[in-house]
Structure formats: structure tokens, C-alpha cells
PDB file of C-alpha atoms in Angstrom:
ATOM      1  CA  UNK S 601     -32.599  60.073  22.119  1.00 47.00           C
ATOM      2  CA  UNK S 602     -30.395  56.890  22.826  1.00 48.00           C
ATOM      3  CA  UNK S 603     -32.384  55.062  19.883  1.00 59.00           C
ATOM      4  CA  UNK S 604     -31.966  57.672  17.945  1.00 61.00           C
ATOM      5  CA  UNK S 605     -28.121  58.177  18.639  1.00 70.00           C
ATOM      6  CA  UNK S 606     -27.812  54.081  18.156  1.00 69.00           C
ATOM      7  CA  UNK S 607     -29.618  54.625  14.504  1.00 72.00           C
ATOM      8  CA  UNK S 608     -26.468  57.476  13.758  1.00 82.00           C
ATOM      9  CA  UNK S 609     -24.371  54.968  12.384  1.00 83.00           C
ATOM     10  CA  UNK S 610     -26.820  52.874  10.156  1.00 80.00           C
ATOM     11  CA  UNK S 611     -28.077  56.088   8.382  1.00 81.00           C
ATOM     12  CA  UNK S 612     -24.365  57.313   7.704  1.00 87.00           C
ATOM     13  CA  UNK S 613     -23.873  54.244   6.411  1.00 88.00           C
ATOM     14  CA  UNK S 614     -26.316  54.053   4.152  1.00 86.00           C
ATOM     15  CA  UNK S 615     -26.755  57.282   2.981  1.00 88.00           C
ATOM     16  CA  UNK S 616     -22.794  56.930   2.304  1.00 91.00           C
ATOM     17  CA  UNK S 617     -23.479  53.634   0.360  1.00 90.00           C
ATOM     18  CA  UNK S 618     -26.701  55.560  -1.832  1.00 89.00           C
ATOM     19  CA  UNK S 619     -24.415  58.533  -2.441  1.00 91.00           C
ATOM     20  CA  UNK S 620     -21.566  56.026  -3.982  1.00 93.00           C
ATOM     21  CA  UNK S 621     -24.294  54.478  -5.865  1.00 92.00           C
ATOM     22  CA  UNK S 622     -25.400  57.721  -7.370  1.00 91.00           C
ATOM     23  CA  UNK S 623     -21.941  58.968  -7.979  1.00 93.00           C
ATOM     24  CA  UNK S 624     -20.783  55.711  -9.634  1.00 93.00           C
ATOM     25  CA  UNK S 625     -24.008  55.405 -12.189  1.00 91.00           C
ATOM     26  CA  UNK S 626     -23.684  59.182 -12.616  1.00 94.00           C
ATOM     27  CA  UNK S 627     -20.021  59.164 -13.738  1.00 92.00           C
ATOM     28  CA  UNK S 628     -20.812  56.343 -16.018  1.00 90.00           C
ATOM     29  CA  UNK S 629     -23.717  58.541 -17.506  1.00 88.00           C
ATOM     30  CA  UNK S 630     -26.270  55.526 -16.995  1.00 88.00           C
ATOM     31  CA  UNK S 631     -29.745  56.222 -17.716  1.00 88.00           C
ATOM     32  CA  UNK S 632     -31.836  56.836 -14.625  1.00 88.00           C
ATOM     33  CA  UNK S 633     -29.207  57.139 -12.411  1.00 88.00           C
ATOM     34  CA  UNK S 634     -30.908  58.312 -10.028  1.00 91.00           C
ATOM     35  CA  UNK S 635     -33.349  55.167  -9.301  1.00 91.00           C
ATOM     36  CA  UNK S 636     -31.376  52.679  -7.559  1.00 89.00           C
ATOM     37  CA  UNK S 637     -30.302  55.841  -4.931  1.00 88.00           C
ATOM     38  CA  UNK S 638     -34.192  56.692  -4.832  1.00 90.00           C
ATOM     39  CA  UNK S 639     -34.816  52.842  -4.414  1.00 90.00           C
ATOM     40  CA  UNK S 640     -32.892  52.531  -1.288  1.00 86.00           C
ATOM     41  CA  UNK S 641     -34.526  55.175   0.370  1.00 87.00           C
ATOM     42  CA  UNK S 642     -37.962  54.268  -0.430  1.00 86.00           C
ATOM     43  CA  UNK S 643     -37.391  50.706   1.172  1.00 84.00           C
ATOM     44  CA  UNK S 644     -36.067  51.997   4.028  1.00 82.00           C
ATOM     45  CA  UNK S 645     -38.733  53.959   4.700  1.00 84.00           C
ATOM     46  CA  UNK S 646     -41.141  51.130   4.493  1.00 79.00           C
ATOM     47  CA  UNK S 647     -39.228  48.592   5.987  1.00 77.00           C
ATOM     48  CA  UNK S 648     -39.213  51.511   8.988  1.00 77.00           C
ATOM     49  CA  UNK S 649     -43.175  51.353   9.094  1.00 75.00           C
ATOM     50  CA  UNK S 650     -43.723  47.710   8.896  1.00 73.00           C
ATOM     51  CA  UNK S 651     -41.300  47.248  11.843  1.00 71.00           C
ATOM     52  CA  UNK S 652     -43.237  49.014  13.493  1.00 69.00           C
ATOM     53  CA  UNK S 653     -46.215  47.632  11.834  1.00 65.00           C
ATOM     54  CA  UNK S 654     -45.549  44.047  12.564  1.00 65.00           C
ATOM     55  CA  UNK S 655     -44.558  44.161  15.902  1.00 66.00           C
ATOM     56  CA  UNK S 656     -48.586  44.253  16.769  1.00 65.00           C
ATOM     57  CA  UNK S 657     -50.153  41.807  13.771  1.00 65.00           C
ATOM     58  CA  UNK S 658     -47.263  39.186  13.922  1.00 71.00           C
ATOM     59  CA  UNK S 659     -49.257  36.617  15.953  1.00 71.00           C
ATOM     60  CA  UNK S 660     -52.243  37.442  14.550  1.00 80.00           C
ATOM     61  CA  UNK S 661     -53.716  35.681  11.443  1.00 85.00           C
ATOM     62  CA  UNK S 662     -56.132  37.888  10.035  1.00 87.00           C
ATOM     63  CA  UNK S 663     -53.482  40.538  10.495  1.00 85.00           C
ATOM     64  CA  UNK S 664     -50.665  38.338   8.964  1.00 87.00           C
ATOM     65  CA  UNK S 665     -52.910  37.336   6.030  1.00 90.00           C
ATOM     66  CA  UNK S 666     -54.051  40.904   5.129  1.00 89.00           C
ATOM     67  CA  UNK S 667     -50.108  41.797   5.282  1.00 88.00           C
ATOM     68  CA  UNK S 668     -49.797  39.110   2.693  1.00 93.00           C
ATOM     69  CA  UNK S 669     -52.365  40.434   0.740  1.00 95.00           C
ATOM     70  CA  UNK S 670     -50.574  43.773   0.549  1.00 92.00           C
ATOM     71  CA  UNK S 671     -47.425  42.121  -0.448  1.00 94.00           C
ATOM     72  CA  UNK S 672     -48.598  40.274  -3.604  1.00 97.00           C
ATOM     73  CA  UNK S 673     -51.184  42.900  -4.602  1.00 97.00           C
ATOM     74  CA  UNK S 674     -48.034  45.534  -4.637  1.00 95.00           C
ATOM     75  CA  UNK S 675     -45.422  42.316  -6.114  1.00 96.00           C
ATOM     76  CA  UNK S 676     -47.972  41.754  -8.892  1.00 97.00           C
ATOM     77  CA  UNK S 677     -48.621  45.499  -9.895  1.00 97.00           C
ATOM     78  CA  UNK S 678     -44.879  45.976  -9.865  1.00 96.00           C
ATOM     79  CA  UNK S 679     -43.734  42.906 -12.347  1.00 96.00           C
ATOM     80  CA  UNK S 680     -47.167  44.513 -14.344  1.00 96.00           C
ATOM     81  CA  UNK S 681     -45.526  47.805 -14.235  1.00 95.00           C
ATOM     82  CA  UNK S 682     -42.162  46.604 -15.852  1.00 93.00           C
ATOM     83  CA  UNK S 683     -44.177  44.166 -19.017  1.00 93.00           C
ATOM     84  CA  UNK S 684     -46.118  47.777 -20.098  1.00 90.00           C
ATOM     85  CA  UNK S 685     -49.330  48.031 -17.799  1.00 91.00           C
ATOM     86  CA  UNK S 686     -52.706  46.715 -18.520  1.00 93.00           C
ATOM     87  CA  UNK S 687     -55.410  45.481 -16.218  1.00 94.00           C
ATOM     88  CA  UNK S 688     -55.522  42.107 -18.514  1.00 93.00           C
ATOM     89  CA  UNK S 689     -51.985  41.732 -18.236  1.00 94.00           C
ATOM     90  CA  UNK S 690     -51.895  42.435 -14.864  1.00 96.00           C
ATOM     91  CA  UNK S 691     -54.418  39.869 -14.052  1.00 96.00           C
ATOM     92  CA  UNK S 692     -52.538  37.565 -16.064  1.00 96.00           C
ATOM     93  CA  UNK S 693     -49.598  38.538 -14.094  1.00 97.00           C
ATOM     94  CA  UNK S 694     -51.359  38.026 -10.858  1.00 97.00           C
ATOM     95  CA  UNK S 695     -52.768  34.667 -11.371  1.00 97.00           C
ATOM     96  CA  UNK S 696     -49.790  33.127 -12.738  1.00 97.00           C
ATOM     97  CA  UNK S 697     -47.548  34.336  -9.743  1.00 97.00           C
ATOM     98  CA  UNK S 698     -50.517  33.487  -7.471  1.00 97.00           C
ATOM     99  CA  UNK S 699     -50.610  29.884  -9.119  1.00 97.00           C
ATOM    100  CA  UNK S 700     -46.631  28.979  -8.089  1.00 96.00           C
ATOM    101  CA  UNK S 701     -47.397  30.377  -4.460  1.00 97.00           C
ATOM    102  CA  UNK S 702     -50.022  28.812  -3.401  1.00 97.00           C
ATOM    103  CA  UNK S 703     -48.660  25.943  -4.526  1.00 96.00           C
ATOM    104  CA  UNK S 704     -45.722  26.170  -3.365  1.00 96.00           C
ATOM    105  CA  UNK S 705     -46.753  27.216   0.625  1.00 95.00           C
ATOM    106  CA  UNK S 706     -49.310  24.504   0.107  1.00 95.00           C
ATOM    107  CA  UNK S 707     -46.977  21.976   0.190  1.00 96.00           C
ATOM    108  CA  UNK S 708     -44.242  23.136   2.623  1.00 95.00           C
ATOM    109  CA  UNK S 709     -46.922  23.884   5.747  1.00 94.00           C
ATOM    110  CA  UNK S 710     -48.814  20.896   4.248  1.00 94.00           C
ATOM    111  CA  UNK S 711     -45.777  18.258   4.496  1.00 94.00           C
ATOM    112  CA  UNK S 712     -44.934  19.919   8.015  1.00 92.00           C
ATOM    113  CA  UNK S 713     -41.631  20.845   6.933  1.00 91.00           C
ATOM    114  CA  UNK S 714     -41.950  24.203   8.452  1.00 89.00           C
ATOM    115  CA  UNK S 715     -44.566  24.766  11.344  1.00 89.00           C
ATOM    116  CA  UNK S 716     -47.968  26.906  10.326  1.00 92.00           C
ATOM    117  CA  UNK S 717     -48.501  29.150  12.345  1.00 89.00           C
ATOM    118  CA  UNK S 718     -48.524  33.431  11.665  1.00 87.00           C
ATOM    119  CA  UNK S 719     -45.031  34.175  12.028  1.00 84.00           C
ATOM    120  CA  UNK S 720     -43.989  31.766   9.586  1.00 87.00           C
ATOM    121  CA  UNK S 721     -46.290  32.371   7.326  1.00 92.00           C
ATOM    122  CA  UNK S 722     -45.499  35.793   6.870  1.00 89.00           C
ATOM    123  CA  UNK S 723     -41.792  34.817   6.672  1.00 88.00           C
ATOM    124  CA  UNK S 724     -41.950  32.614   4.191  1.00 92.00           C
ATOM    125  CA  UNK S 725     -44.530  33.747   2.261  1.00 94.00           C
ATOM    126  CA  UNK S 726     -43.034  37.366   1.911  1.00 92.00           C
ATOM    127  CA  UNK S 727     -39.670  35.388   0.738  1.00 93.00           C
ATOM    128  CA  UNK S 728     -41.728  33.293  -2.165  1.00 96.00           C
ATOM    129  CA  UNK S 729     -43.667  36.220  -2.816  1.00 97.00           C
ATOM    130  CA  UNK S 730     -40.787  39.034  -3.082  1.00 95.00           C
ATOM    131  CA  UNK S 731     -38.858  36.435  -5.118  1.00 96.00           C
ATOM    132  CA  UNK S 732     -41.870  35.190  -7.366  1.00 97.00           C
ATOM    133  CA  UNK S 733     -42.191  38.932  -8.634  1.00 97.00           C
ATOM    134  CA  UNK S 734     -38.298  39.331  -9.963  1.00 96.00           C
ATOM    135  CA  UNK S 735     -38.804  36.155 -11.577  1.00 97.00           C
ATOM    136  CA  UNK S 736     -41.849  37.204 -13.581  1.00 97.00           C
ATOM    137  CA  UNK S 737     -40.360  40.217 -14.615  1.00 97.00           C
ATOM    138  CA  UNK S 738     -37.288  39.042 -15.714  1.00 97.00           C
ATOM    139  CA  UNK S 739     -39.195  36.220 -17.592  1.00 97.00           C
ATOM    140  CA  UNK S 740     -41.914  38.877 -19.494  1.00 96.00           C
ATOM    141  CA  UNK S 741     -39.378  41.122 -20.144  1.00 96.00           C
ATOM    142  CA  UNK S 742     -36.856  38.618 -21.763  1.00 96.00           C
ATOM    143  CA  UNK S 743     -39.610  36.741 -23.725  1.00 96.00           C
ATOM    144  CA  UNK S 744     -40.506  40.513 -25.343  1.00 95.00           C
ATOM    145  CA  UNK S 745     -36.778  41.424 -26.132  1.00 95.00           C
ATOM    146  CA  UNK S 746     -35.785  37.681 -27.777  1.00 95.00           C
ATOM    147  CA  UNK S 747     -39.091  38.106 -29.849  1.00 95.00           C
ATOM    148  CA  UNK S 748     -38.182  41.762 -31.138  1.00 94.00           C
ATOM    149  CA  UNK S 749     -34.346  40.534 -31.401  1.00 94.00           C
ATOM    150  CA  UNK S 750     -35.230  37.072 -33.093  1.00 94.00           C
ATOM    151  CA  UNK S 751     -38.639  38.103 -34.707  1.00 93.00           C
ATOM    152  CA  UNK S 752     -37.657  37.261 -38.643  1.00 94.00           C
ATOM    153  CA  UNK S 753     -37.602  33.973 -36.903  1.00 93.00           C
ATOM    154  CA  UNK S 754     -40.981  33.773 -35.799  1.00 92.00           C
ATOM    155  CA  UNK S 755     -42.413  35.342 -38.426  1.00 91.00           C
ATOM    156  CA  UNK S 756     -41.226  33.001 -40.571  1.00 93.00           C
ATOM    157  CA  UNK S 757     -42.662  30.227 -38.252  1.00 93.00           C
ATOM    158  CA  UNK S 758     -46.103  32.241 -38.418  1.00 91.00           C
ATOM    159  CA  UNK S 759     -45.731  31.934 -42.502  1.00 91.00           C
ATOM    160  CA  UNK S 760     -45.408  28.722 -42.469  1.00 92.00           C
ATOM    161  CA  UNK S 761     -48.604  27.802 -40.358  1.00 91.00           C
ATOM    162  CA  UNK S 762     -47.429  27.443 -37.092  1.00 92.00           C
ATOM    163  CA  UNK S 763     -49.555  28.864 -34.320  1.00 92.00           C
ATOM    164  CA  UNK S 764     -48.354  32.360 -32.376  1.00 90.00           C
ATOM    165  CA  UNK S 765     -47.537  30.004 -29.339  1.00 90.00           C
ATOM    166  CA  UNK S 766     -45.413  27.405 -31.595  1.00 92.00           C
ATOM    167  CA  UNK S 767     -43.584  29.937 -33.544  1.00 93.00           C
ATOM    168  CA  UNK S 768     -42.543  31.651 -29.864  1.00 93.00           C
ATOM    169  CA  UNK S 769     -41.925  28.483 -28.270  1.00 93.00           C
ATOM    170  CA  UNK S 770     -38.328  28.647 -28.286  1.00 93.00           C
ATOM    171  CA  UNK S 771     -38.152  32.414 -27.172  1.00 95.00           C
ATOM    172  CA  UNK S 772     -40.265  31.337 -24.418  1.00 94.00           C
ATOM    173  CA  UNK S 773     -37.781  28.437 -23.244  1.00 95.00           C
ATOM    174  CA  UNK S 774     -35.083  30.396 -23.477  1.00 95.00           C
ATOM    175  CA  UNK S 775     -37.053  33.614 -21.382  1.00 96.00           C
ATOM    176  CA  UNK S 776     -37.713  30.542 -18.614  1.00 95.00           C
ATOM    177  CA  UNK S 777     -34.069  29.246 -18.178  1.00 95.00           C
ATOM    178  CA  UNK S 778     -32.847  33.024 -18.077  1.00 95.00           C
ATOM    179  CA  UNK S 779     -35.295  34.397 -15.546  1.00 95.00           C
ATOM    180  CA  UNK S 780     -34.186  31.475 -13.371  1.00 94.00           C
ATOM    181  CA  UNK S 781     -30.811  31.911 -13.487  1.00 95.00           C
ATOM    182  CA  UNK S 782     -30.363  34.188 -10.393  1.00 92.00           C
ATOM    183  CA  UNK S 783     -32.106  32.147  -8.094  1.00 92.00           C
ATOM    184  CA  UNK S 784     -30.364  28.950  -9.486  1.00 92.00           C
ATOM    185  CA  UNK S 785     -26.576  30.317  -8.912  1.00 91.00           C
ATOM    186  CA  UNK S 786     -28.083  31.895  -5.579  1.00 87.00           C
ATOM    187  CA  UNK S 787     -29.340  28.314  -4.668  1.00 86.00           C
ATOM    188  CA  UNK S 788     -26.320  26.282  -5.437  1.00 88.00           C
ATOM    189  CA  UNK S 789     -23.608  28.574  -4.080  1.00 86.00           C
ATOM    190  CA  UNK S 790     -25.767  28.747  -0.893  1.00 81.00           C
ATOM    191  CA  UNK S 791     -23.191  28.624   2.113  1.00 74.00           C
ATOM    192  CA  UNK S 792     -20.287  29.082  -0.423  1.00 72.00           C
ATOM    193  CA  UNK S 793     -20.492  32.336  -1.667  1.00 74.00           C
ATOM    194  CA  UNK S 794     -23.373  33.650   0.468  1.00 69.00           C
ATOM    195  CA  UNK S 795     -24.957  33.371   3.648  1.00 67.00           C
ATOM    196  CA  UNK S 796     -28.901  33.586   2.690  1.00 68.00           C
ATOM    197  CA  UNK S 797     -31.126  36.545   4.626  1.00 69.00           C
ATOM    198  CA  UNK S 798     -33.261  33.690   5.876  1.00 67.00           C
ATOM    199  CA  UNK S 799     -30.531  31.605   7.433  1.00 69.00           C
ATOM    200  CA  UNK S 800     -28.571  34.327   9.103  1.00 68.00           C
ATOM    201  CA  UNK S 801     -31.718  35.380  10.838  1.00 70.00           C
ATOM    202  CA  UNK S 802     -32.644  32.419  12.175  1.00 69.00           C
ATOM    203  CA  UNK S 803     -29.437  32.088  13.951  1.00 69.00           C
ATOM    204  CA  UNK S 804     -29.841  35.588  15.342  1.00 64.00           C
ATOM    205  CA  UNK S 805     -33.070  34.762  16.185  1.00 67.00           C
ATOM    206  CA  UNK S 806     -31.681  31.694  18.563  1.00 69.00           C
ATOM    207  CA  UNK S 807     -31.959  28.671  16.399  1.00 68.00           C
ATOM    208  CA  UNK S 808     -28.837  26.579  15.511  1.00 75.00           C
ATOM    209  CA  UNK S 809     -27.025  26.615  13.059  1.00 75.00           C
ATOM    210  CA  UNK S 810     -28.675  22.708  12.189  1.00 78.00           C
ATOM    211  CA  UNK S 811     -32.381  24.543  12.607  1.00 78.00           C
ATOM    212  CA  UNK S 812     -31.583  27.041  10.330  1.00 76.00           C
ATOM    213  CA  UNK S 813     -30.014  25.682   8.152  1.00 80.00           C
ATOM    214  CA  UNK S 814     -33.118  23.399   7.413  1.00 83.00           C
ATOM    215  CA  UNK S 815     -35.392  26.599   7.143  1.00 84.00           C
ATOM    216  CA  UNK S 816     -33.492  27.987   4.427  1.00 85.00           C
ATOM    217  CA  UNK S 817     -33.407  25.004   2.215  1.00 87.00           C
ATOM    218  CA  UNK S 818     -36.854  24.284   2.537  1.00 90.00           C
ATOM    219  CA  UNK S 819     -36.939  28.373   1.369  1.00 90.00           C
ATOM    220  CA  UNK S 820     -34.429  28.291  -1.548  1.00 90.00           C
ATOM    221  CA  UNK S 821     -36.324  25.092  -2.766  1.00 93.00           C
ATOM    222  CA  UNK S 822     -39.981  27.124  -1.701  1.00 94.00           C
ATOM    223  CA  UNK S 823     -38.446  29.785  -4.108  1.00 94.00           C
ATOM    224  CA  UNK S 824     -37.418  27.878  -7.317  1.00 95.00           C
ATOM    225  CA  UNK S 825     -40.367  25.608  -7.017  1.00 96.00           C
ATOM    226  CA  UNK S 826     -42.555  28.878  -7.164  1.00 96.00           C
ATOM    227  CA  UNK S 827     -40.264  30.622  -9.420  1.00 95.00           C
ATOM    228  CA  UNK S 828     -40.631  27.581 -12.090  1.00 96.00           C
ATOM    229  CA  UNK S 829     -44.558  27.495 -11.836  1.00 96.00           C
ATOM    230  CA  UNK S 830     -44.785  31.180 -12.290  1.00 97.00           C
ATOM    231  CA  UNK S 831     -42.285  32.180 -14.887  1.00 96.00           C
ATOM    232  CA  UNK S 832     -43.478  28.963 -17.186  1.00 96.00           C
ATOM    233  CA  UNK S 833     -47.242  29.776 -17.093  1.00 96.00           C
ATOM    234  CA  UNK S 834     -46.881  33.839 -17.689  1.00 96.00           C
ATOM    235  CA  UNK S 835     -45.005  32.668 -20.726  1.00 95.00           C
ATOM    236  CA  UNK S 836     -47.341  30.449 -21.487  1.00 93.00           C
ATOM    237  CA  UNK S 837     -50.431  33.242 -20.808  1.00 93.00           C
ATOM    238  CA  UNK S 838     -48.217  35.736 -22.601  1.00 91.00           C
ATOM    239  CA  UNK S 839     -47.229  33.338 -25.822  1.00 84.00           C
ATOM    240  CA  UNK S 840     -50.247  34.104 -27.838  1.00 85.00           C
ATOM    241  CA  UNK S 841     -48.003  36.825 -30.389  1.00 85.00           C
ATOM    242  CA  UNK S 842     -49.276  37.945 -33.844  1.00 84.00           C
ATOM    243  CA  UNK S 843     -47.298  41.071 -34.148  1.00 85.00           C
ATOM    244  CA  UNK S 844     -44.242  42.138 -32.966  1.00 87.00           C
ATOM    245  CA  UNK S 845     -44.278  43.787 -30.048  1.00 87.00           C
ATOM    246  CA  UNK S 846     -43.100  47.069 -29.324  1.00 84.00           C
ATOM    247  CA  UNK S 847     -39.787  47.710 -26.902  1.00 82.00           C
ATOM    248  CA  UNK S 848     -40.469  47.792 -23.191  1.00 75.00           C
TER     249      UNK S 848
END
């Protein structure tokens, strides 16, 4: 009962904060406004199980790793989910986010920069993993809307002989530098406008302020490096248009 009655204020507060959500959205007469309300629920729901889940598999590396596993395999149907589902697509999808990852954790617990061991593996890799998976979405779905809003343009590119991937080249620039914008202005107005998840943690967790601060930069720069990777080479798997694609 005391755990419970300590949790009181934490669900007022957010079921307070969903209902204000709702209302807002539904006075606006938003589509779906519903979601976001639904959205918050759902993740606290799961976050409540994998508290509880991680405080047994935390130190353990075959339990970390298949916790991983679960992560990307639900990041990568998601980001499928919002480009129109397909299993070729979502393979696409899953090999192009797996591509900046891997690359990405390769080199930070390779250089040393952050210690390898379980815990920090799951903590980073669930950051580059949950952040990988906006970033591909918000790349697929703004290289399909600046085709269908700029396609008299690449049709006449197609006319004139260029390939599918030349005559969408400059949609797919453009779908790039958008999809990145979030984690840039994040990134540079780190410790201005924001105090990053990552580095307030750390310093409840005991480390300094100097320690932490450290962790997060090698995470912001974890995130655009896999960001980058991933958003250019779905474009890239994704350039290869002949038609105009229907609205997603």
C-alpha cells in the first residue's frame, strides 16, 4: 500500500496531462484525436513491465541482447507501419536502420568512449535504436509526400532519360536534411534549451555532472551518426520510383 499511495500522484498527473491532451486535439477537431491520449497510456504500461522486467536481465548479456532484439524488431515494424506495410519494405526498413546501429555502437564501445558492458549496452543502444526509428519514418514519409507534391518534376526528369533514382534525387536530399532536423536542433541546443533524458539520469544515478555530461555527447553524436547512415540509405533503398506513389 505505501508504493501504491507514493504512485497517487504520478498517475493524477498524468492522467491529468492525457485528458488535456485529448481535450485540446478534440476542441481543435484534429483527426485521431484520440491517439496521442491512447499513446501515453500504452507506454506507460510497458515502461511498467520492463521495470520490472529489467531489474533481473540488466547484468546479464544474453538477457540484455534479447531485450535489444525486441526493441529493434518492434522500432523497425513501427517506421514499416507508418511507409504502408510490406515484408520487402520492412526488410528494407530493417537493414537500413540496422546498418547506422551497428555502426554506430561499433565504434563508441570500440573506441572505449563508453565502457561495454550490459547495462550500457542496453542504455545506449535503446537511445540509438528508439531514435533511429523516428528518423526513418520521418525520412520515408517525407521522400513519398515531396514526390506526390513535386511529381510533374520527376516525371519530367523520367522523360527525359534520367533513371527513377536521378529524377528523385533531389526529393531524396531534401527528405534527408528534414528527417534530421529534430535531432540536429535537439543536439545543438543541448544544455540551452533542454536537459537530455540521458544526462539527467546519469546525475541521478551518482555521476557528476563532468561524467555525464560526457555520456550524453558521446549519445547525441551516437544518435546523428546513426540517424545519417539510416535515413540516407532507406532513401537510397526506397529511390527506385516509376510511378507515383499513392498518399500514405
Amino acid at each position: 500500500m505505501p508504493a501504491l499511495a507514493a504512485l497517487l500522484p504520478t498517475l493524477a498527473a498524468v492522467a491529468i496531462l492525457a485528458a488535456l491532451t485529448v481535450g485540446v486535439l478534440w476542441g481543435a477537431r484534429t483527426p485521431s484525436y484520440l491517439s496521442p491520449a491512447l499513446a501515453i497510456l500504452r507506454g506507460a504500461a510497458q515502461l511498467a513491465v520492463i521495470s520490472l522486467v529489467l531489474g533481473g536481465v540488466i547484468s546479464n548479456p544474453l538477457w540484455v541482447g534479447a531485450a535489444l532484439a525486441v526493441m529493434f524488431s518492434v522500432a523497425s515494424v513501427t517506421a514499416t507501419r507508418r511507409l504502408t506495410w510490406s515484408w520487402r519494405r520492412f526488410a528494407v526498413v530493417a537493414g537500413t536502420m540496422a546498418a547506422g546501429i551497428l555502426v554506430t555502437v561499433a565504434i563508441v564501445f570500440g573506441t572505449g568512449a563508453i565502457e561495454f558492458s550490459p547495462r550500457y549496452a542496453l542504455a545506449v543502444g535503446g537511445i540509438v535504436i528508439g531514435n533511429s526509428m523516428t528518423i526513418a519514418t520521418l525520412a520515408g514519409r517525407r521522400f513519398v509526400e515531396a514526390i506526390i507534391e513535386q511529381w510533374d518534376q520527376v516525371e519530367g526528369w523520367l522523360a527525359l532519360g534520367a533513371t527513377p533514382r536521378q529524377a528523385t534525387l533531389l526529393q531524396a536530399r531534401q527528405a534527408v536534411h528534414s528527417a534530421l532536423i529534430p535531432s540536429t536542433d535537439q543536439t545543438k541546443t543541448t544544455g540551452l534549451v533542454t536537459l537530455p533524458g540521458a544526462f539527467v539520469g546519469a546525475i541521478f544515478g551518482g555521476a557528476s555532472p563532468l561524467e555525464a555530461g560526457r555520456f550524453q555527447v558521446v549519445v547525441l553524436a551516437s544518435i546523428m551518426a546513426a540517424g545519417s547512415i539510416t535515413a540516407v540509405a532507406l532513401i537510397r533503398s526506397l529511390g527506385n520510383v516509376k510511378v507515383r506513389p499513392e498518399p500514405l
